[in-house]
Coordinates of C-alpha atoms in Angstrom, one line a residue:
M1 CA 32.7 -20.7 18.5
C2 CA 32.5 -17.9 21.1
R3 CA 33.8 -15.4 18.5
I4 CA 31.2 -16.6 15.9
W5 CA 28.4 -16.2 18.5
I6 CA 29.5 -12.7 19.3
L7 CA 29.8 -11.8 15.7
C8 CA 26.2 -13.1 15.0
L9 CA 24.9 -11.1 18.0
L10 CA 26.5 -7.9 16.7
I11 CA 25.1 -8.4 13.2
Q12 CA 21.6 -8.9 14.7
L13 CA 21.9 -5.7 16.7
W14 CA 23.3 -3.7 13.7
W15 CA 21.1 -5.0 10.9
P16 CA 17.7 -3.6 12.0
G17 CA 19.2 -0.2 12.4
Q18 CA 20.7 -0.3 8.9
V19 CA 17.3 -1.5 7.4
L20 CA 15.5 1.4 9.1
A21 CA 18.1 4.0 8.1
R22 CA 17.8 2.9 4.5
A23 CA 14.0 2.9 4.7
E24 CA 13.9 6.5 6.0
D25 CA 16.6 8.0 3.8
P26 CA 15.1 11.4 2.8
E27 CA 16.6 11.4 -0.7
E28 CA 15.3 8.0 -1.5
L29 CA 11.8 8.9 -0.2
E30 CA 11.8 12.0 -2.3
R31 CA 12.6 9.8 -5.3
S32 CA 9.6 7.6 -4.6
W33 CA 7.4 10.7 -4.4
Q34 CA 8.8 12.3 -7.6
A35 CA 8.1 9.1 -9.5
A36 CA 4.6 8.6 -8.1
W37 CA 1.7 7.6 -10.4
I38 CA -1.0 10.3 -9.9
F39 CA -4.5 10.2 -11.2
L40 CA -6.7 13.4 -11.0
P41 CA -10.5 13.6 -11.6
D42 CA -11.2 15.3 -14.9
S43 CA -14.3 16.5 -16.8
G44 CA -12.9 15.1 -20.1
P45 CA -14.2 11.9 -21.8
E46 CA -11.9 9.6 -19.8
G47 CA -13.0 11.0 -16.5
Y48 CA -9.5 11.3 -15.2
R49 CA -6.0 12.5 -16.3
R50 CA -2.5 11.6 -15.3
L51 CA -0.2 14.1 -13.5
S52 CA 3.4 14.2 -12.4
A53 CA 4.4 15.0 -8.9
Q54 CA 6.1 18.1 -10.3
D55 CA 2.8 19.4 -11.8
L56 CA 0.6 18.5 -8.9
P57 CA 1.0 21.6 -6.7
E58 CA 0.1 24.0 -9.5
V59 CA -2.9 22.0 -10.6
L60 CA -4.2 21.7 -7.1
A61 CA -3.8 25.4 -6.5
N62 CA -6.2 26.1 -9.3
L63 CA -9.0 23.7 -8.1
E64 CA -12.2 25.3 -6.9
E65 CA -12.8 22.6 -4.2
P66 CA -10.5 20.5 -2.2
L67 CA -10.2 16.8 -3.1
P68 CA -10.4 13.6 -1.1
V69 CA -7.3 11.5 -1.5
V70 CA -6.4 7.8 -1.9
V71 CA -2.7 7.1 -1.3
Y72 CA -2.1 3.8 -3.2
A73 CA 0.6 1.3 -2.3
H74 CA 1.5 -0.9 -5.2
G75 CA 2.4 -4.6 -5.0
C76 CA 5.8 -6.2 -4.8
A77 CA 6.3 -6.0 -8.6
G78 CA 5.7 -2.2 -8.6
H79 CA 3.3 -0.2 -10.7
Y80 CA 1.6 -1.9 -13.6
Q81 CA -1.9 -2.4 -15.0
A82 CA -3.4 -2.8 -11.5
T83 CA -2.3 0.7 -10.7
T84 CA -3.7 2.1 -13.9
V85 CA -7.1 0.4 -13.4
T86 CA -7.3 1.3 -9.7
G87 CA -6.2 4.9 -10.2
S88 CA -8.6 5.5 -13.1
F89 CA -11.8 4.1 -11.4
L90 CA -11.0 5.9 -8.2
A91 CA -10.3 9.2 -10.0
K92 CA -13.5 8.8 -12.0
A93 CA -15.3 8.5 -8.6
G94 CA -13.8 11.9 -7.5
F95 CA -10.6 10.9 -5.7
L96 CA -7.1 12.2 -6.2
V97 CA -5.0 9.0 -6.3
V98 CA -1.3 9.1 -5.5
G99 CA 0.9 6.0 -5.7
P100 CA 4.5 6.5 -4.6
D101 CA 6.9 4.3 -6.6
S102 CA 9.1 2.1 -4.4
F103 CA 11.1 1.1 -7.4
A104 CA 12.3 4.7 -7.9
R105 CA 14.8 4.0 -5.1
R106 CA 18.4 3.7 -6.3
D107 CA 18.9 0.3 -4.5
K108 CA 15.6 -1.6 -4.5
P109 CA 16.1 -5.3 -3.5
V110 CA 13.8 -7.8 -5.1
S111 CA 11.1 -8.9 -2.7
C112 CA 9.1 -11.3 -4.9
V113 CA 9.1 -13.3 -8.1
P114 CA 5.5 -13.0 -9.5
A115 CA 6.0 -15.7 -12.2
R116 CA 6.6 -18.2 -9.4
T117 CA 4.2 -16.7 -6.9
L118 CA 7.2 -16.4 -4.6
G119 CA 7.4 -13.7 -2.0
G120 CA 9.1 -12.9 1.3
L121 CA 12.6 -12.3 -0.3
H122 CA 13.2 -9.0 1.4
R123 CA 11.8 -8.9 4.9
G124 CA 12.9 -5.4 5.5
V125 CA 10.8 -4.0 2.6
L126 CA 7.9 -3.5 4.9
A127 CA 9.7 -0.7 6.8
W128 CA 10.6 0.9 3.4
R129 CA 6.9 0.8 2.2
H130 CA 5.7 2.3 5.5
A131 CA 8.2 5.1 5.1
E132 CA 7.1 5.8 1.5
V133 CA 3.4 6.0 2.5
R134 CA 4.1 8.3 5.4
Y135 CA 6.2 10.6 3.3
A136 CA 3.5 10.8 0.6
I137 CA 0.9 11.6 3.2
D138 CA 3.1 14.4 4.7
K139 CA 3.7 15.8 1.2
L140 CA 0.0 15.8 0.3
Q141 CA -1.0 17.5 3.5
S142 CA 1.4 20.3 2.7
L143 CA -0.3 21.0 -0.7
P144 CA -3.4 23.2 -1.4
S145 CA -6.8 21.8 -2.2
I146 CA -6.3 18.5 -0.3
R147 CA -9.0 17.4 2.2
E148 CA -6.9 16.5 5.2
D149 CA -9.9 14.9 6.8
A150 CA -10.4 12.6 3.8
V151 CA -7.1 10.9 3.2
F152 CA -7.5 7.1 2.6
L153 CA -4.9 4.4 2.2
M154 CA -5.3 1.5 -0.2
G155 CA -2.8 -1.2 -1.0
F156 CA -2.6 -4.3 -3.2
S157 CA -0.6 -7.4 -2.2
E158 CA 2.7 -6.2 -0.6
G159 CA 0.9 -2.8 -0.6
G160 CA -2.0 -4.5 1.2
I161 CA 0.4 -5.7 3.9
T162 CA 1.7 -2.1 4.1
T163 CA -1.8 -0.8 4.4
A164 CA -2.8 -3.3 7.1
T165 CA 0.3 -2.6 9.3
F166 CA 0.8 1.1 8.7
K167 CA 1.0 3.3 11.8
G168 CA 1.1 7.1 11.4
S169 CA -1.2 9.9 10.5
P170 CA -5.0 9.3 11.2
L171 CA -6.7 8.1 8.1
A172 CA -10.3 8.3 6.9
G173 CA -10.2 4.6 6.1
R174 CA -8.1 1.7 4.7
V175 CA -8.7 -0.7 1.8
I176 CA -6.6 -3.9 2.0
E177 CA -6.6 -5.9 -1.2
G178 CA -4.9 -9.3 -1.8
W179 CA -3.7 -9.9 1.7
T180 CA -4.8 -12.3 4.6
C181 CA -3.2 -10.5 7.6
H182 CA -1.7 -13.9 8.5
A183 CA 2.1 -14.3 8.4
G184 CA 5.0 -15.9 10.2
W185 CA 6.9 -12.7 10.7
P186 CA 5.2 -10.8 13.5
E187 CA 5.5 -7.3 12.0
Y188 CA 3.6 -8.6 8.9
R189 CA 0.8 -10.1 10.9
G190 CA -2.6 -8.5 11.9
L191 CA -3.8 -4.9 11.8
R192 CA -2.1 -1.8 13.2
A193 CA -4.9 0.7 12.5
P194 CA -6.7 2.4 15.5
D195 CA -9.7 0.3 16.6
N196 CA -12.2 3.0 15.3
E197 CA -10.6 3.4 11.9
P198 CA -12.8 2.1 9.0
I199 CA -11.3 -0.9 7.2
L200 CA -12.3 -2.9 4.1
A201 CA -10.2 -6.0 3.5
L202 CA -10.6 -8.1 0.3
V203 CA -9.1 -11.4 -0.5
A204 CA -9.9 -14.3 -2.9
A205 CA -10.8 -17.6 -1.2
N206 CA -8.3 -19.5 -3.4
D207 CA -5.7 -16.8 -3.9
P208 CA -2.6 -18.7 -5.3
W209 CA -0.2 -16.5 -3.2
F210 CA -1.5 -17.9 0.1
R211 CA -1.2 -21.7 -0.2
L212 CA 1.1 -22.1 2.7
P213 CA -0.9 -22.8 5.9
I214 CA 0.8 -19.9 7.8
L215 CA -0.6 -17.5 5.2
R216 CA -4.2 -18.8 5.0
G217 CA -7.2 -17.0 6.4
D218 CA -8.4 -13.5 6.1
C219 CA -8.1 -10.2 8.0
G220 CA -11.5 -10.8 9.7
A221 CA -9.5 -12.8 12.3
F222 CA -8.2 -9.5 13.6
M223 CA -11.3 -7.4 13.5
A224 CA -12.8 -8.2 16.9
G225 CA -13.5 -4.9 18.7
R226 CA -13.4 -2.9 15.4
P227 CA -16.9 -1.7 14.8
D228 CA -16.3 -0.4 11.3
A229 CA -14.1 -3.1 9.8
T230 CA -15.2 -5.6 7.1
S231 CA -13.5 -8.6 5.6
L232 CA -14.7 -9.7 2.2
V233 CA -13.6 -13.2 1.1
V234 CA -14.5 -13.6 -2.6
E235 CA -15.7 -17.2 -3.3
A236 CA -17.4 -16.7 -6.7
P237 CA -17.2 -16.7 -9.6
P238 CA -14.5 -19.3 -9.7
M239 CA -12.1 -17.3 -11.8
L240 CA -12.2 -14.3 -9.5
A241 CA -12.1 -16.6 -6.4
A242 CA -8.7 -17.9 -7.6
S243 CA -7.4 -14.5 -8.5
H244 CA -4.9 -12.3 -6.6
W245 CA -5.9 -9.0 -8.2
L246 CA -9.6 -8.5 -7.3
S247 CA -10.2 -4.8 -8.1
K248 CA -10.1 -5.5 -11.9
D249 CA -13.7 -6.7 -11.4
P250 CA -16.4 -3.9 -11.8
E251 CA -18.5 -5.2 -8.8
I252 CA -15.4 -5.1 -6.5
Q253 CA -14.7 -1.6 -7.8
G254 CA -18.2 -0.6 -6.8
Q255 CA -17.8 -2.0 -3.3
I256 CA -14.5 -0.1 -2.9
V257 CA -15.9 3.2 -4.1
G258 CA -19.0 2.6 -1.9
F259 CA -16.8 2.1 1.2
L260 CA -14.8 5.2 0.5
A261 CA -18.0 7.3 -0.1
D262 CA -19.6 6.0 3.1
H263 CA -16.6 7.1 5.1
M264 CA -16.1 10.6 3.7
P265 CA -16.2 12.9 6.7

């Protein structure tokens, strides 16, 4: 029994270091950057165009004016329609949108099963997502025609958790979509932004992902002493109030763009 206890203790001491080392692996972070989904404002009929990370430096070098940026953290299922819709409406509003791809990592554990609204399968993923966001911000700030004073962070679902708990470079603001800021795991709970950093949090009142009592609530519970933080709980219409993805709604899109515009330095 003593030997088993010692083995368990050694595993507990070893495992967090291994999770962090894998999260911060430079080659893996570069893969998430190279596979990023990127949306650029454009004068064409669609109002935006898609770019690759490889093409981004040259395109930015030829811009007449620097752009504000939204770094977008996708949900636990990766990039899909939510990213396309979000990237396009933000790019049409004048923002460069860059979404690093966590699934570009060579060894990406499954952290959720969307068909069963089942999450929490890879607790260590949060450190991975933080590292990917930090790496993307550092990459962007080394490029031409980026407004370093106007870098925002937006995340959906698991990306919303990432956005709420991210600690790193100062941000112009954060948009947290599809997350309550309530969790059993302490590193997932609450807000880690500086008190004066603008925050907009959005969650549906009947979001099916947050039925467990430990997940219920909204990020407003952690906004005391934050003068520029707002928690929006969507209660109507009924279909949207029971949705997880809120920014598909044009009115919600307008509120997000308004928040970003209001907090442009």
